Amino acid sequence: MMNRQKFIKSSTLLAASALFFKGTKVLADSKKIRIGVIGVNGMGWSNLTAILKNTNVVCTALCDVDENVLNSRVSELKKRDINVKTYIDYKQLLADNNVDAVIIGTPDHWHCLMMVDAVAAGKHVYVEKPIGNSIKECELMVAAAQKYNAIVQVGQWQRSQQHFEDAMKFLHAGSLGKVRMVKVWAYLGWKKDVPIVPDSAIPAGVHYDRWLGPATKRPFNANRFHFNFRWFWDYAGGLMTDWGVHMLDFALIGMKVSDPRSIMAAGGKFAYPDDVEETPDTLTTLYEFDGFNVQWEHAIGIDGGPYNKGHGVAFIGNNGTLVLNRQGWEVLPEGDRMAAVPFQKSKDNGLERHMDNFVEAILTRNKSILKAPVEAGAHIAILSQMGNIAYRTGKKLYWDKDKRQFSDKEANKYLAANYHNGYSYPKV
């Protein structure tokens, strides 16, 4: 475990508006970066598709515990005249000398072990958000990246979108006046219930024990596999960590803050009370800071979020409100206290720019230019985990940033996820 004071110092990167760095020019004659991908069904594949648009990159290896997915992706790459080695065991991919950097697109409960193993093997890493599935995992991942001096980019790609940077510059100029409240939300109207289905035989080609890894041993169930893993505590943290890390990130950047004084949360399974999901489909979380509050809310099965937007963050000031999401930003004035700013539409592809930033950092050997460094990714994942822990305990929690724990013993039981099946936390 890393020195706690060092973690605190590193995590303050999150709150600084200077996180939006000016890049340096990539040398045209730089050696191509050889990419391996671990987990290619969802975001792992989207990430690979995005990074392959960069001419400084070539894909050399894929790994997945579902051979059906793996074979499908290999076929898709062959259509583009890209031939790769394939692996079921990610450690074999990490031992491949023809891989310089890896993309980790697995379920959340695997991120920590794989990232730590990857940097120990001398690889640079792009890891999907949330970076870890517990507070302890996040801290270990920061420690590992620093120990091995690895370049680690976290998949919070909004940090690479120009309009997010523009909105933060406007906010920090002070025109809104004192900001007393920040609303952050994600409403997913498209998300339906996950009906209960019986356990079944493991599908052919699926290496289920490898998929479970450190999670609790359970019979195979189709509704816990692939995309739906995110609704079960064994593997993830629901919308609080799935979308919360994206939008809450900008709440903290915008307000230039780090650790909350207290956290409260209330919600439950109000949309689909009888389906199989464990994480709440409806949740309100309140983070208390000095002089203002940050309120997170999410709702599954509803599209009509605040300001008629499905997701976003709103900075509510005395003079007006700045509303920001992936599509753009605008300012709604408070009467005649300030001029309105019409909707400023996004004009770039955030994921592709984020990948370009990762590639540039590797080629220039300069991790200081990363838009979503490991420290920032860990910090916002920890904040989101705090919200889930407040919900699961039903208590108002107080965070001790020096001791890196809560003042409540019950809450501290959730600081680390339990590892099973012979797996243990990596030593850093």
Short mmCIF file of C-alpha atoms in Angstrom, two decimals:
data_model
loop_
_atom_site.label_atom_id
_atom_site.label_comp_id
_atom_site.label_asym_id
_atom_site.label_seq_id
_atom_site.Cartn_x
_atom_site.Cartn_y
_atom_site.Cartn_z
CA MET A 1 0.00 0.00 0.00
CA MET A 2 1.35 3.40 -0.90
CA ASN A 3 2.13 6.11 1.63
CA ARG A 4 -1.18 7.78 2.48
CA GLN A 5 0.20 11.30 2.36
CA LYS A 6 1.68 10.58 -1.05
CA PHE A 7 -1.71 9.40 -2.28
CA ILE A 8 -3.39 12.52 -0.96
CA LYS A 9 -0.82 14.72 -2.64
CA SER A 10 -1.18 12.86 -5.91
CA SER A 11 -4.97 12.88 -5.82
CA THR A 12 -5.11 16.66 -5.68
CA LEU A 13 -4.45 16.50 -9.42
CA LEU A 14 -8.15 15.85 -9.74
CA ALA A 15 -9.21 19.26 -8.57
CA ALA A 16 -6.83 21.37 -10.64
CA SER A 17 -8.09 23.04 -13.78
CA ALA A 18 -4.55 22.62 -15.11
CA LEU A 19 -5.44 18.99 -15.82
CA PHE A 20 -6.18 20.10 -19.36
CA PHE A 21 -2.63 20.04 -20.70
CA LYS A 22 -1.33 21.36 -23.98
CA GLY A 23 0.09 18.42 -25.88
CA THR A 24 3.45 18.18 -27.59
CA LYS A 25 3.93 17.17 -31.21
CA VAL A 26 4.40 13.43 -31.81
CA LEU A 27 7.46 12.60 -33.85
CA ALA A 28 6.52 11.25 -37.25
CA ASP A 29 9.30 8.69 -37.23
CA SER A 30 8.43 7.26 -33.80
CA LYS A 31 8.23 3.51 -33.47
CA LYS A 32 4.70 2.13 -33.67
CA ILE A 33 3.17 1.16 -30.35
CA ARG A 34 2.09 -2.48 -30.25
CA ILE A 35 -1.26 -2.82 -28.48
CA GLY A 36 -2.77 -5.84 -26.75
CA VAL A 37 -6.36 -5.81 -25.52
CA ILE A 38 -7.68 -7.75 -22.53
CA GLY A 39 -11.47 -8.03 -22.71
CA VAL A 40 -12.79 -7.26 -26.20
CA ASN A 41 -16.57 -7.60 -25.92
CA GLY A 42 -17.70 -4.05 -25.05
CA MET A 43 -15.61 -0.99 -24.27
CA GLY A 44 -12.42 -2.95 -24.87
CA TRP A 45 -13.43 -3.26 -28.53
CA SER A 46 -14.60 0.37 -28.71
CA ASN A 47 -11.28 1.46 -27.28
CA LEU A 48 -9.32 -0.62 -29.78
CA THR A 49 -11.39 0.72 -32.67
CA ALA A 50 -10.63 4.26 -31.53
CA ILE A 51 -6.90 3.81 -30.94
CA LEU A 52 -6.37 2.06 -34.30
CA LYS A 53 -7.28 5.34 -36.01
CA ASN A 54 -3.94 6.62 -34.74
CA THR A 55 -1.23 5.80 -37.30
CA ASN A 56 1.36 5.33 -34.55
CA VAL A 57 -0.41 2.19 -33.32
CA VAL A 58 -0.69 -1.45 -34.38
CA CYS A 59 -2.68 -4.20 -32.65
CA THR A 60 -0.73 -7.40 -32.04
CA ALA A 61 -2.71 -9.40 -29.46
CA LEU A 62 -6.19 -10.00 -28.06
CA CYS A 63 -7.26 -11.80 -24.89
CA ASP A 64 -10.73 -12.81 -23.75
CA VAL A 65 -12.12 -15.60 -21.61
CA ASP A 66 -15.06 -16.01 -24.01
CA GLU A 67 -13.67 -17.70 -27.11
CA ASN A 68 -16.85 -16.85 -29.02
CA VAL A 69 -16.15 -13.13 -28.57
CA LEU A 70 -12.45 -13.61 -29.18
CA ASN A 71 -12.93 -15.47 -32.48
CA SER A 72 -15.46 -12.89 -33.65
CA ARG A 73 -13.04 -10.01 -33.01
CA VAL A 74 -10.17 -11.83 -34.72
CA SER A 75 -12.37 -12.25 -37.79
CA GLU A 76 -13.26 -8.56 -37.78
CA LEU A 77 -9.59 -7.58 -37.60
CA LYS A 78 -8.67 -9.96 -40.42
CA LYS A 79 -11.09 -8.07 -42.67
CA ARG A 80 -8.82 -5.09 -42.06
CA ASP A 81 -5.68 -7.15 -42.76
CA ILE A 82 -4.76 -7.14 -39.07
CA ASN A 83 -3.48 -10.46 -37.73
CA VAL A 84 -3.09 -10.93 -33.99
CA LYS A 85 -2.08 -13.52 -31.46
CA THR A 86 -4.86 -14.67 -29.16
CA TYR A 87 -4.83 -15.60 -25.51
CA ILE A 88 -7.25 -16.90 -22.88
CA ASP A 89 -4.89 -16.21 -19.98
CA TYR A 90 -4.10 -12.49 -19.71
CA LYS A 91 -0.75 -13.25 -18.07
CA GLN A 92 0.39 -14.91 -21.27
CA LEU A 93 -0.47 -11.76 -23.19
CA LEU A 94 1.54 -9.71 -20.66
CA ALA A 95 4.51 -12.02 -21.25
CA ASP A 96 4.34 -11.35 -25.01
CA ASN A 97 7.36 -9.23 -26.00
CA ASN A 98 5.40 -8.06 -29.02
CA VAL A 99 3.09 -5.99 -26.79
CA ASP A 100 4.11 -2.54 -25.54
CA ALA A 101 0.83 -1.36 -24.03
CA VAL A 102 -2.44 -2.95 -23.02
CA ILE A 103 -6.06 -1.90 -22.98
CA ILE A 104 -8.04 -3.41 -20.10
CA GLY A 105 -11.74 -3.62 -20.97
CA THR A 106 -12.84 -6.34 -18.53
CA PRO A 107 -15.49 -6.18 -15.80
CA ASP A 108 -14.48 -3.88 -12.94
CA HIS A 109 -13.52 -6.60 -10.47
CA TRP A 110 -10.55 -7.56 -12.67
CA HIS A 111 -9.11 -4.08 -13.25
CA CYS A 112 -6.80 -3.95 -10.23
CA LEU A 113 -5.10 -7.33 -10.65
CA MET A 114 -4.62 -6.89 -14.37
CA MET A 115 -3.34 -3.33 -14.20
CA VAL A 116 -0.84 -4.10 -11.44
CA ASP A 117 0.38 -7.18 -13.30
CA ALA A 118 0.64 -5.18 -16.52
CA VAL A 119 2.80 -2.36 -15.14
CA ALA A 120 4.95 -4.92 -13.29
CA ALA A 121 5.48 -6.59 -16.68
CA GLY A 122 6.72 -3.30 -18.12
CA LYS A 123 3.59 -2.43 -20.09
CA HIS A 124 1.82 0.90 -20.32
CA VAL A 125 -1.91 0.69 -19.63
CA TYR A 126 -5.23 2.12 -20.72
CA VAL A 127 -7.74 0.89 -18.14
CA GLU A 128 -11.48 1.32 -18.33
CA LYS A 129 -13.33 3.27 -15.67
CA PRO A 130 -14.04 2.94 -12.83
CA ILE A 131 -10.38 2.21 -12.30
CA GLY A 132 -11.00 -0.06 -9.29
CA ASN A 133 -13.90 -1.89 -7.65
CA SER A 134 -12.99 -0.77 -4.11
CA ILE A 135 -11.14 2.02 -2.36
CA LYS A 136 -8.25 -0.29 -1.51
CA GLU A 137 -7.92 -1.39 -5.14
CA CYS A 138 -7.75 2.22 -6.32
CA GLU A 139 -4.95 3.03 -3.88
CA LEU A 140 -2.98 -0.07 -4.88
CA MET A 141 -3.28 0.82 -8.54
CA VAL A 142 -1.87 4.30 -7.97
CA ALA A 143 1.00 2.82 -5.97
CA ALA A 144 1.80 0.29 -8.70
CA ALA A 145 1.80 2.86 -11.50
CA GLN A 146 4.13 5.09 -9.51
CA LYS A 147 6.43 2.23 -8.49
CA TYR A 148 6.96 1.07 -12.06
CA ASN A 149 6.84 4.57 -13.58
CA ALA A 150 4.20 3.41 -16.04
CA ILE A 151 2.02 5.56 -18.24
CA VAL A 152 -1.56 4.76 -17.20
CA GLN A 153 -4.57 6.44 -18.79
CA VAL A 154 -8.06 5.90 -17.34
CA GLY A 155 -11.08 5.70 -19.64
CA GLN A 156 -12.67 8.99 -18.58
CA TRP A 157 -12.56 10.35 -22.10
CA GLN A 158 -14.63 13.48 -21.48
CA ARG A 159 -11.40 14.94 -20.12
CA SER A 160 -10.16 15.01 -23.72
CA GLN A 161 -13.20 16.80 -25.17
CA GLN A 162 -12.64 20.44 -26.04
CA HIS A 163 -16.07 21.64 -24.91
CA PHE A 164 -15.53 20.26 -21.40
CA GLU A 165 -12.32 22.29 -21.22
CA ASP A 166 -14.12 25.37 -22.55
CA ALA A 167 -16.89 25.01 -19.98
CA MET A 168 -14.38 24.72 -17.13
CA LYS A 169 -12.56 27.86 -18.30
CA PHE A 170 -15.84 29.78 -18.34
CA LEU A 171 -16.77 28.49 -14.89
CA HIS A 172 -13.40 29.35 -13.37
CA ALA A 173 -13.62 32.89 -14.76
CA GLY A 174 -16.27 33.51 -12.10
CA SER A 175 -19.18 34.89 -14.11
CA LEU A 176 -21.67 32.61 -12.35
CA GLY A 177 -20.92 34.23 -9.00
CA LYS A 178 -20.82 32.05 -5.93
CA VAL A 179 -21.71 28.45 -6.80
CA ARG A 180 -23.66 26.97 -3.88
CA MET A 181 -24.90 23.74 -5.40
CA VAL A 182 -23.71 21.30 -8.06
CA LYS A 183 -26.17 18.79 -9.48
CA VAL A 184 -24.82 15.69 -11.22
CA TRP A 185 -26.98 13.00 -12.80
CA ALA A 186 -27.46 10.07 -15.14
CA TYR A 187 -30.93 8.98 -16.30
CA LEU A 188 -31.04 5.87 -18.51
CA GLY A 189 -34.46 5.56 -20.09
CA TRP A 190 -33.30 2.82 -22.45
CA LYS A 191 -32.30 0.54 -19.59
CA LYS A 192 -34.91 -2.17 -19.02
CA ASP A 193 -35.25 -4.70 -16.23
CA VAL A 194 -33.07 -7.81 -16.03
CA PRO A 195 -35.51 -10.69 -15.48
CA ILE A 196 -34.70 -13.61 -13.23
CA VAL A 197 -33.49 -16.67 -15.14
CA PRO A 198 -32.28 -19.97 -13.70
CA ASP A 199 -28.62 -20.89 -13.47
CA SER A 200 -27.43 -22.85 -16.48
CA ALA A 201 -24.54 -24.81 -17.90
CA ILE A 202 -21.47 -22.80 -18.83
CA PRO A 203 -21.69 -21.98 -22.56
CA ALA A 204 -19.19 -23.66 -24.85
CA GLY A 205 -16.05 -21.60 -25.24
CA VAL A 206 -16.53 -19.64 -22.00
CA HIS A 207 -13.79 -20.03 -19.39
CA TYR A 208 -16.06 -19.10 -16.51
CA ASP A 209 -13.61 -19.64 -13.66
CA ARG A 210 -11.24 -17.17 -15.30
CA TRP A 211 -14.12 -14.72 -15.70
CA LEU A 212 -15.00 -14.98 -12.00
CA GLY A 213 -11.42 -14.54 -10.89
CA PRO A 214 -11.41 -13.06 -7.36
CA ALA A 215 -15.22 -12.76 -7.20
CA THR A 216 -17.46 -15.06 -5.15
CA LYS A 217 -17.81 -18.53 -6.63
CA ARG A 218 -21.31 -18.88 -8.12
CA PRO A 219 -23.01 -21.09 -10.72
CA PHE A 220 -23.10 -19.60 -14.20
CA ASN A 221 -26.06 -17.32 -14.83
CA ALA A 222 -26.56 -15.56 -18.16
CA ASN A 223 -27.91 -12.43 -16.48
CA ARG A 224 -24.71 -11.83 -14.52
CA PHE A 225 -22.46 -12.24 -17.55
CA HIS A 226 -21.10 -9.73 -20.08
CA PHE A 227 -22.86 -6.32 -20.01
CA ASN A 228 -25.04 -6.97 -16.96
CA PHE A 229 -22.09 -7.59 -14.62
CA ARG A 230 -22.29 -3.89 -13.66
CA TRP A 231 -25.54 -4.40 -11.68
CA PHE A 232 -24.02 -6.85 -9.16
CA TRP A 233 -21.87 -5.96 -6.15
CA ASP A 234 -19.52 -8.89 -6.80
CA TYR A 235 -18.23 -7.27 -9.96
CA ALA A 236 -19.11 -3.56 -9.99
CA GLY A 237 -21.01 -0.69 -8.36
CA GLY A 238 -24.00 0.02 -10.59
CA LEU A 239 -24.64 3.44 -12.08
CA MET A 240 -22.93 5.16 -9.16
CA THR A 241 -19.55 3.98 -10.43
CA ASP A 242 -20.47 3.35 -14.09
CA TRP A 243 -21.65 6.90 -14.87
CA GLY A 244 -20.81 8.66 -11.61
CA VAL A 245 -17.07 8.64 -12.29
CA HIS A 246 -17.66 10.54 -15.55
CA MET A 247 -19.90 13.33 -14.33
CA LEU A 248 -18.79 13.67 -10.69
CA ASP A 249 -15.27 14.07 -12.04
CA PHE A 250 -16.22 17.41 -13.54
CA ALA A 251 -18.10 18.50 -10.45
CA LEU A 252 -14.81 18.31 -8.56
CA ILE A 253 -12.70 19.80 -11.35
CA GLY A 254 -15.17 22.64 -11.67
CA MET A 255 -15.21 23.39 -7.95
CA LYS A 256 -11.47 22.76 -7.48
CA VAL A 257 -12.04 20.44 -4.53
CA SER A 258 -10.89 17.01 -3.44
CA ASP A 259 -12.38 15.19 -0.43
CA PRO A 260 -15.93 15.74 0.90
CA ARG A 261 -16.67 16.39 4.57
CA SER A 262 -19.56 13.95 4.63
CA ILE A 263 -21.58 11.63 2.39
CA MET A 264 -25.24 10.55 2.57
CA ALA A 265 -27.24 8.41 0.16
CA ALA A 266 -30.76 7.05 -0.19
CA GLY A 267 -32.49 5.03 -2.88
CA GLY A 268 -33.31 1.49 -3.88
CA LYS A 269 -34.84 -0.70 -6.52
CA PHE A 270 -37.86 1.46 -7.22
CA ALA A 271 -38.12 0.98 -10.99
CA TYR A 272 -37.75 -2.81 -11.17
CA PRO A 273 -38.13 -4.12 -7.60
CA ASP A 274 -38.54 -7.75 -8.70
CA ASP A 275 -35.73 -8.11 -11.21
CA VAL A 276 -32.35 -9.73 -10.55
CA GLU A 277 -30.18 -6.59 -10.20
CA GLU A 278 -28.57 -5.82 -6.83
CA THR A 279 -27.43 -2.23 -7.24
CA PRO A 280 -30.04 0.54 -6.83
CA ASP A 281 -31.87 1.68 -9.95
CA THR A 282 -32.78 4.93 -8.19
CA LEU A 283 -30.32 6.81 -6.00
CA THR A 284 -29.65 10.25 -4.54
CA THR A 285 -26.26 10.93 -2.98
CA LEU A 286 -25.24 14.12 -1.21
CA TYR A 287 -21.60 15.12 -0.81
CA GLU A 288 -20.98 17.95 1.64
CA PHE A 289 -18.11 20.37 1.00
CA ASP A 290 -17.22 23.67 2.63
CA GLY A 291 -19.68 26.23 1.31
CA PHE A 292 -21.55 24.06 -1.18
CA ASN A 293 -23.02 20.61 -1.81
CA VAL A 294 -22.67 18.18 -4.70
CA GLN A 295 -25.79 16.11 -5.37
CA TRP A 296 -25.66 12.96 -7.48
CA GLU A 297 -28.81 11.26 -8.72
CA HIS A 298 -29.52 8.44 -11.09
CA ALA A 299 -32.65 6.76 -12.36
CA ILE A 300 -33.01 3.75 -14.63
CA GLY A 301 -36.00 3.59 -16.97
CA ILE A 302 -36.48 7.39 -17.15
CA ASP A 303 -35.10 9.79 -19.77
CA GLY A 304 -36.29 13.10 -18.32
CA GLY A 305 -33.34 14.19 -16.23
CA PRO A 306 -32.68 17.70 -14.90
CA TYR A 307 -32.74 20.44 -17.54
CA ASN A 308 -34.32 17.83 -19.85
CA LYS A 309 -30.96 16.12 -20.29
CA GLY A 310 -30.29 12.42 -19.72
CA HIS A 311 -26.94 13.07 -18.07
CA GLY A 312 -24.87 16.02 -17.02
CA VAL A 313 -23.52 18.34 -14.38
CA ALA A 314 -25.00 21.73 -13.46
CA PHE A 315 -23.13 24.44 -11.54
CA ILE A 316 -25.78 26.58 -9.89
CA GLY A 317 -24.46 30.04 -9.06
CA ASN A 318 -26.00 33.26 -7.80
CA ASN A 319 -25.89 34.77 -11.29
CA GLY A 320 -26.70 31.75 -13.42
CA THR A 321 -26.35 28.02 -14.02
CA LEU A 322 -23.86 26.29 -16.30
CA VAL A 323 -25.19 22.98 -17.66
CA LEU A 324 -22.67 20.58 -19.20
CA ASN A 325 -22.80 17.10 -20.72
CA ARG A 326 -21.26 15.10 -23.55
CA GLN A 327 -23.23 16.97 -26.19
CA GLY A 328 -22.19 20.49 -25.14
CA TRP A 329 -22.76 23.24 -22.59
CA GLU A 330 -24.83 26.36 -22.00
CA VAL A 331 -25.45 29.01 -19.35
CA LEU A 332 -28.93 29.82 -18.09
CA PRO A 333 -28.96 33.30 -16.49
CA GLU A 334 -30.62 34.12 -13.19
CA GLY A 335 -32.88 36.92 -14.40
CA ASP A 336 -30.77 39.81 -15.68
CA ARG A 337 -27.74 39.08 -13.49
CA MET A 338 -25.69 37.83 -16.42
CA ALA A 339 -25.94 37.16 -20.13
CA ALA A 340 -27.03 33.75 -21.38
CA VAL A 341 -24.58 31.57 -23.24
CA PRO A 342 -26.33 29.65 -26.02
CA PHE A 343 -25.70 25.93 -26.32
CA GLN A 344 -22.09 25.28 -27.33
CA LYS A 345 -22.17 21.99 -29.21
CA SER A 346 -19.38 19.42 -28.96
CA LYS A 347 -17.31 19.26 -32.12
CA ASP A 348 -14.90 16.40 -31.51
CA ASN A 349 -14.71 12.69 -30.73
CA GLY A 350 -13.68 12.47 -27.10
CA LEU A 351 -12.69 8.80 -27.13
CA GLU A 352 -10.45 9.20 -30.17
CA ARG A 353 -8.80 12.30 -28.72
CA HIS A 354 -8.31 10.46 -25.42
CA MET A 355 -6.55 7.63 -27.22
CA ASP A 356 -4.37 10.10 -29.12
CA ASN A 357 -3.39 11.61 -25.78
CA PHE A 358 -2.44 8.17 -24.44
CA VAL A 359 -0.37 7.40 -27.52
CA GLU A 360 1.36 10.76 -27.37
CA ALA A 361 2.28 10.27 -23.71
CA ILE A 362 3.89 6.92 -24.56
CA LEU A 363 5.78 8.18 -27.61
CA THR A 364 7.10 11.26 -25.82
CA ARG A 365 7.63 9.33 -22.57
CA ASN A 366 5.81 12.12 -20.78
CA LYS A 367 3.02 10.97 -18.49
CA SER A 368 2.47 14.51 -17.24
CA ILE A 369 0.44 15.26 -20.38
CA LEU A 370 -2.15 12.53 -19.67
CA LYS A 371 -5.68 13.90 -19.50
CA ALA A 372 -6.87 11.14 -17.12
CA PRO A 373 -3.84 9.96 -15.14
CA VAL A 374 -4.10 7.07 -12.72
CA GLU A 375 -4.21 9.39 -9.69
CA ALA A 376 -7.24 11.27 -11.00
CA GLY A 377 -9.01 8.07 -12.05
CA ALA A 378 -8.48 6.55 -8.63
CA HIS A 379 -9.65 9.63 -6.80
CA ILE A 380 -13.00 9.91 -8.58
CA ALA A 381 -13.59 6.15 -8.36
CA ILE A 382 -13.05 6.42 -4.61
CA LEU A 383 -15.56 9.28 -4.39
CA SER A 384 -18.12 7.16 -6.24
CA GLN A 385 -17.40 4.20 -3.98
CA MET A 386 -18.08 6.50 -1.01
CA GLY A 387 -21.57 7.09 -2.39
CA ASN A 388 -22.24 3.37 -2.67
CA ILE A 389 -20.92 2.73 0.83
CA ALA A 390 -23.20 5.44 2.23
CA TYR A 391 -26.13 3.78 0.47
CA ARG A 392 -25.25 0.28 1.68
CA THR A 393 -24.80 1.35 5.30
CA GLY A 394 -27.73 3.80 5.33
CA LYS A 395 -25.60 6.23 7.35
CA LYS A 396 -24.21 9.71 7.08
CA LEU A 397 -20.49 9.05 6.72
CA TYR A 398 -17.46 11.16 7.53
CA TRP A 399 -14.21 10.61 5.63
CA ASP A 400 -10.82 11.02 7.28
CA LYS A 401 -8.55 11.97 4.37
CA ASP A 402 -5.39 11.53 6.45
CA LYS A 403 -6.20 8.03 7.70
CA ARG A 404 -7.85 7.11 4.38
CA GLN A 405 -10.91 5.65 6.09
CA PHE A 406 -14.32 6.50 7.51
CA SER A 407 -15.04 7.30 11.12
CA ASP A 408 -17.67 4.52 11.05
CA LYS A 409 -16.51 0.90 11.57
CA GLU A 410 -19.33 -0.61 9.52
CA ALA A 411 -18.47 1.60 6.57
CA ASN A 412 -14.82 0.62 6.77
CA LYS A 413 -15.80 -2.99 6.11
CA TYR A 414 -16.49 -1.89 2.53
CA LEU A 415 -13.07 -0.31 1.94
CA ALA A 416 -11.77 -3.49 0.37
CA ALA A 417 -13.59 -6.08 -1.72
CA ASN A 418 -13.17 -9.66 -0.53
CA TYR A 419 -11.06 -11.81 -2.84
CA HIS A 420 -11.95 -15.47 -3.37
CA ASN A 421 -10.89 -18.59 -5.28
CA GLY A 422 -7.27 -18.36 -4.19
CA TYR A 423 -6.77 -14.78 -5.37
CA SER A 424 -5.28 -12.13 -3.11
CA TYR A 425 -4.57 -8.44 -3.35
CA PRO A 426 -1.32 -7.69 -5.20
CA LYS A 427 1.68 -6.61 -3.16
CA VAL A 428 2.98 -3.22 -4.21
#
